[in-house]
mmCIF file of C-alpha atoms in Angstrom:
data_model
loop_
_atom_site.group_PDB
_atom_site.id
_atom_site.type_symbol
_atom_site.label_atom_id
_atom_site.label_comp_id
_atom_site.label_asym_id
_atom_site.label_seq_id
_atom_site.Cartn_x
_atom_site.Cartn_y
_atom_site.Cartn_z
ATOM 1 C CA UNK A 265 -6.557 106.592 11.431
ATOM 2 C CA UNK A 266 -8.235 103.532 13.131
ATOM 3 C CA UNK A 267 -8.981 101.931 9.637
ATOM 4 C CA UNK A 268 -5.083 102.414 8.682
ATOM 5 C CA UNK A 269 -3.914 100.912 11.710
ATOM 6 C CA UNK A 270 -6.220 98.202 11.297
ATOM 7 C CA UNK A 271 -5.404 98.020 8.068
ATOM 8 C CA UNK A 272 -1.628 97.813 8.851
ATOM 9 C CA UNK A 273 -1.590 94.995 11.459
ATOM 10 C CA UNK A 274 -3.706 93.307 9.223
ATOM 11 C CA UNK A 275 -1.168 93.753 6.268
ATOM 12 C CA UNK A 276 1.512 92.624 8.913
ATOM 13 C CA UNK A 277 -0.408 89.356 10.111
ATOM 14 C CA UNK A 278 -1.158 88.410 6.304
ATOM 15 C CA UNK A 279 3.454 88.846 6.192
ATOM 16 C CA UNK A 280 3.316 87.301 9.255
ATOM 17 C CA UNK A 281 1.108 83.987 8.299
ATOM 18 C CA UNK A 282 2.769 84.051 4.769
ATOM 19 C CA UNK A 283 6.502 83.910 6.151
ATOM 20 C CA UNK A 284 5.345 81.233 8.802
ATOM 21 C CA UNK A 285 3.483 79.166 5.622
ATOM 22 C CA UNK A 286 6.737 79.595 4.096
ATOM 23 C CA UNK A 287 8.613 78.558 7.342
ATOM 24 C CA UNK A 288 6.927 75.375 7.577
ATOM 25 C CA UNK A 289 6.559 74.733 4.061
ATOM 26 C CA UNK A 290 10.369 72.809 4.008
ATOM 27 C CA UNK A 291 9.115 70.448 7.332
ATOM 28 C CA UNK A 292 6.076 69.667 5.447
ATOM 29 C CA UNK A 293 8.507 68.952 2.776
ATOM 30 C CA UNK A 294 10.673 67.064 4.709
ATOM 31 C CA UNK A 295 7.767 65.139 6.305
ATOM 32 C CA UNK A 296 6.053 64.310 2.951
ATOM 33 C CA UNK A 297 9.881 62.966 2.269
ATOM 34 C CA UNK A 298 10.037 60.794 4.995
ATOM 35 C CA UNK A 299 6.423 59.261 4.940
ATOM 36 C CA UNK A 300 7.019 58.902 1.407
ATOM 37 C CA UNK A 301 10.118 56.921 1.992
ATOM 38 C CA UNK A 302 8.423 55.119 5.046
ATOM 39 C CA UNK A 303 5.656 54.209 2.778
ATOM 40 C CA UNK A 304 8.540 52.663 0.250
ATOM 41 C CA UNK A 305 9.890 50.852 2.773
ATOM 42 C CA UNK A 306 6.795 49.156 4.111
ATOM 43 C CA UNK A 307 5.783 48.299 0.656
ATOM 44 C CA UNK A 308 9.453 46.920 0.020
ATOM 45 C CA UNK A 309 9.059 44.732 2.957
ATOM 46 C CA UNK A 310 5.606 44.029 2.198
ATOM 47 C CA UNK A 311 6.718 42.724 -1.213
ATOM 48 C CA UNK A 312 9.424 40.362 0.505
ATOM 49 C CA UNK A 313 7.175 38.935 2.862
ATOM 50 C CA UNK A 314 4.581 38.482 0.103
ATOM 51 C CA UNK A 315 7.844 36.520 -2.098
ATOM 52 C CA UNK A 316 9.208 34.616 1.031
ATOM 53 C CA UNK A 317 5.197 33.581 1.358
ATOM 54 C CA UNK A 318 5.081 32.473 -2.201
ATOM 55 C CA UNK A 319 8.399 30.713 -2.226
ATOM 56 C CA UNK A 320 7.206 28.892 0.899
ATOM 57 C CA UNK A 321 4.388 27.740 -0.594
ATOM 58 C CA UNK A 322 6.298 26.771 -3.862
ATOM 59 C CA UNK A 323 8.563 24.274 -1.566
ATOM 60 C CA UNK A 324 5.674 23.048 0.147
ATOM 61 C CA UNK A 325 4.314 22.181 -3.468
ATOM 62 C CA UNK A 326 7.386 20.971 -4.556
ATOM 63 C CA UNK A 327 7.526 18.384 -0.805
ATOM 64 C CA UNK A 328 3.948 17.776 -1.510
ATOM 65 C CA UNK A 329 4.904 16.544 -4.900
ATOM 66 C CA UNK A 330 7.495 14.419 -4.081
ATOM 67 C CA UNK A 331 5.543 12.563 -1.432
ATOM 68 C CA UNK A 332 2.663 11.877 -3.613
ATOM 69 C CA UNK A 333 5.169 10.799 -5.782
ATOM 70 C CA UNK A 334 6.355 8.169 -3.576
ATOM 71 C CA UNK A 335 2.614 7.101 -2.566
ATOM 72 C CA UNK A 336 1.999 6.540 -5.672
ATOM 73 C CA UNK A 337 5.082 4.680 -6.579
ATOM 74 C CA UNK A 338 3.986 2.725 -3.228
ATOM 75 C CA UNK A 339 0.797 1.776 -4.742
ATOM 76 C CA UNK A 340 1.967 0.397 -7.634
ATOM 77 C CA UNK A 341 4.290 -1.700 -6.118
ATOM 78 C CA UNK A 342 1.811 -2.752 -4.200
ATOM 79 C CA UNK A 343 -0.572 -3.293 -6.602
ATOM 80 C CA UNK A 344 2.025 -5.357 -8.401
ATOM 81 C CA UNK A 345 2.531 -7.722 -5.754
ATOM 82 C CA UNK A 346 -0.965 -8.211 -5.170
ATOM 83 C CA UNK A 347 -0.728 -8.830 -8.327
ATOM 84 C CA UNK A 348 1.674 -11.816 -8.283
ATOM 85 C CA UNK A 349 0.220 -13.058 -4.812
ATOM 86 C CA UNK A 350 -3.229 -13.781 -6.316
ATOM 87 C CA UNK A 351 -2.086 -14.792 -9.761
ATOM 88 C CA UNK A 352 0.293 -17.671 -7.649
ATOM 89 C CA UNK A 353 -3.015 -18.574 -5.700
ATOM 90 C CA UNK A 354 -4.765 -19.084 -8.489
ATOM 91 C CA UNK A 355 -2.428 -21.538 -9.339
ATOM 92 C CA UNK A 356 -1.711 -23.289 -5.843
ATOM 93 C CA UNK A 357 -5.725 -23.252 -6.011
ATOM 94 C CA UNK A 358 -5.836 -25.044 -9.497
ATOM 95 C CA UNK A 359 -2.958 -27.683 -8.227
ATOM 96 C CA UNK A 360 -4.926 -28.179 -4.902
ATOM 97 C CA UNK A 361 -8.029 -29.007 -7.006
ATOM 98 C CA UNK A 362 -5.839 -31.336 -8.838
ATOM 99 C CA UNK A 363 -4.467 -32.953 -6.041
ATOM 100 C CA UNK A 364 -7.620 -33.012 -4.448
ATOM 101 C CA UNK A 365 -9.221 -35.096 -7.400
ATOM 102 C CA UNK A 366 -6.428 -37.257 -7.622
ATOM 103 C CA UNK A 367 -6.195 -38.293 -4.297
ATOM 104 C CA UNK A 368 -10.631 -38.641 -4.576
ATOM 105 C CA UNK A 369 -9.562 -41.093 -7.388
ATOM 106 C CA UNK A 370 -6.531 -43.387 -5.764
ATOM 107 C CA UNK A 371 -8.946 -43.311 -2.564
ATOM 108 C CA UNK A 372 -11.653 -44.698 -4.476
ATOM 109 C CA UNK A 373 -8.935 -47.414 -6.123
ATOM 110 C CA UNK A 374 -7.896 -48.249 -2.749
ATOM 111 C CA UNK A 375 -11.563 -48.831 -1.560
ATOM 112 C CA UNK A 376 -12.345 -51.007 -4.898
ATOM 113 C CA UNK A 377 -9.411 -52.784 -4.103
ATOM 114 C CA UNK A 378 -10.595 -53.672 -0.874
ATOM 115 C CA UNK A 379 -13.892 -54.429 -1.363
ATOM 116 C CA UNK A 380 -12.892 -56.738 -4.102
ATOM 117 C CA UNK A 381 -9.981 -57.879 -2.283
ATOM 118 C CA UNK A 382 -11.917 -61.740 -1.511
ATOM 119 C CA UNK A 383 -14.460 -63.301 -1.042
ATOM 120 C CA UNK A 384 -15.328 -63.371 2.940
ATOM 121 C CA UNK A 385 -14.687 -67.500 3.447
ATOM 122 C CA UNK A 386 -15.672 -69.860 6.360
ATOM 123 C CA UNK A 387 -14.846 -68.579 9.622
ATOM 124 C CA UNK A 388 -14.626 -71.972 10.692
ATOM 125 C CA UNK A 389 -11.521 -72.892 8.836
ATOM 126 C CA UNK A 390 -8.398 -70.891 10.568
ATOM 127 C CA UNK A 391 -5.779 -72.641 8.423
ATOM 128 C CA UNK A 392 -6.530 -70.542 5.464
ATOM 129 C CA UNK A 393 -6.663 -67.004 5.123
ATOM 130 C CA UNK A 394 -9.684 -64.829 5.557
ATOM 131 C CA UNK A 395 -9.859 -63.250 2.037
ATOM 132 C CA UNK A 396 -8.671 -65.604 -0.508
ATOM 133 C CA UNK A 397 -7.632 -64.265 -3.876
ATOM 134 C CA UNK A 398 -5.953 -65.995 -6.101
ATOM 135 C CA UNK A 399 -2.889 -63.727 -6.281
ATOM 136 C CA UNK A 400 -2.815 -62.966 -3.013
ATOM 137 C CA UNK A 401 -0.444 -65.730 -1.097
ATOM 138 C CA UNK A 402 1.728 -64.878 1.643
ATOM 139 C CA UNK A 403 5.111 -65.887 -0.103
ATOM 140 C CA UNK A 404 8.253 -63.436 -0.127
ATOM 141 C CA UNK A 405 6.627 -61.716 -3.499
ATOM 142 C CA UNK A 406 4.038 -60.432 -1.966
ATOM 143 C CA UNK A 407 6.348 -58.009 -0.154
ATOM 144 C CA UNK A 408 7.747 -57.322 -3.428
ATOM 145 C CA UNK A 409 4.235 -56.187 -5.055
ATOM 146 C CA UNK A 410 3.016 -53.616 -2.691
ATOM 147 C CA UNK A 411 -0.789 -53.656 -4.100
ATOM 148 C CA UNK A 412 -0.706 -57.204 -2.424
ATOM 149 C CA UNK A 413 0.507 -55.984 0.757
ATOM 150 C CA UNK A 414 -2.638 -55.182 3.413
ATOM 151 C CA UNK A 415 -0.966 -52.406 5.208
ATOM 152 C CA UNK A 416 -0.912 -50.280 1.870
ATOM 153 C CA UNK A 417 -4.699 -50.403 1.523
ATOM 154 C CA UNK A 418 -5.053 -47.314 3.708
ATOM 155 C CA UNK A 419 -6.492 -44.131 2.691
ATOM 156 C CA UNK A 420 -3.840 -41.049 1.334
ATOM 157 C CA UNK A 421 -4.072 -38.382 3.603
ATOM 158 C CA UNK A 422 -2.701 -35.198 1.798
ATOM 159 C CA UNK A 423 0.051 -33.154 3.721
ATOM 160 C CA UNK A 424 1.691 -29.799 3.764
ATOM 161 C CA UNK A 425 4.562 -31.336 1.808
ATOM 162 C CA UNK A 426 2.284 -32.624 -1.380
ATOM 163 C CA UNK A 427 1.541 -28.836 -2.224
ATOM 164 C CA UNK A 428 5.332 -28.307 -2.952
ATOM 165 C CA UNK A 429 6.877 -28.994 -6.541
#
């Protein structure tokens, strides 16, 4: 009789541990459910995060962009005006040459001129002039023909105002 009784509570532990299995089976059930749907959600927000990311970083392009855009467009105005500054120097260098030369050359009249202005006469004689030349005489013409007139044998000094046209 021992090995039926044993045999019977062991029968009744084996309904026992089936009808708790079976018990618990529909909060297993429900907890699969819910981590199931937890996972879902966690996924879902994952995936929004991982959109707002990219979206961000698609603006940030898109700023990016635009502002090299602009820095570019900066540079080439830039570089445009640059441009136009050193093409205009080259010419206000070119006129200064010319200038330069020509005022070389009318210096180089004006010293001529004086140097072959007269002959250097007696000292000794202070009724006549110093340098005689024949069309020099102090008459009212000579104030008329300026290359006769002493005070415009002086050498041209260039000034700011020559450079403009």
């Amino acid at each position: 009789m021992a090995t039926s009784s044993s045999g019977a509570s062991s029968g009744s532990s084996r309904l026992r541990s089936s009808s708790s299995s079976e018990d618990f089976q529909p909060i297993l059930d429900e907890r699969k459910r819910k981590r199931m749907l937890s996972n879902r959600e966690s996924a879902r927000r994952s995936r929004m995060r991982k959109q707002k990311h990219l979206d961000d970083l698609m603006a940030q392009v898109s700023d990016l962009t635009n502002h090299n855009n602009q820095i570019l467009t900066s540079i080439n105005v830039t570089a445009q005006l640059y441009s136009n500054v050193e093409a205009e120097n080259l010419v206000l260098r070119a006129q200064m040459t010319e200038l330069s030369n020509r005022l070389q050359s009318l210096n180089e009249i004006i010293h001529f001129i004086n140097s072959s202005n007269g002959v250097l006469q007696n000292d000794t004689n202070f009724d006549q002039p110093a340098y005689c030349h024949p069309h020099h005489q102090l008459n009212d013409d000579s104030l008329m023909n300026p290359w006769n007139f002493s005070t415009t044998n002086q050498p041209f000094m260039p000034s700011a105002d020559m450079m403009m046209y």
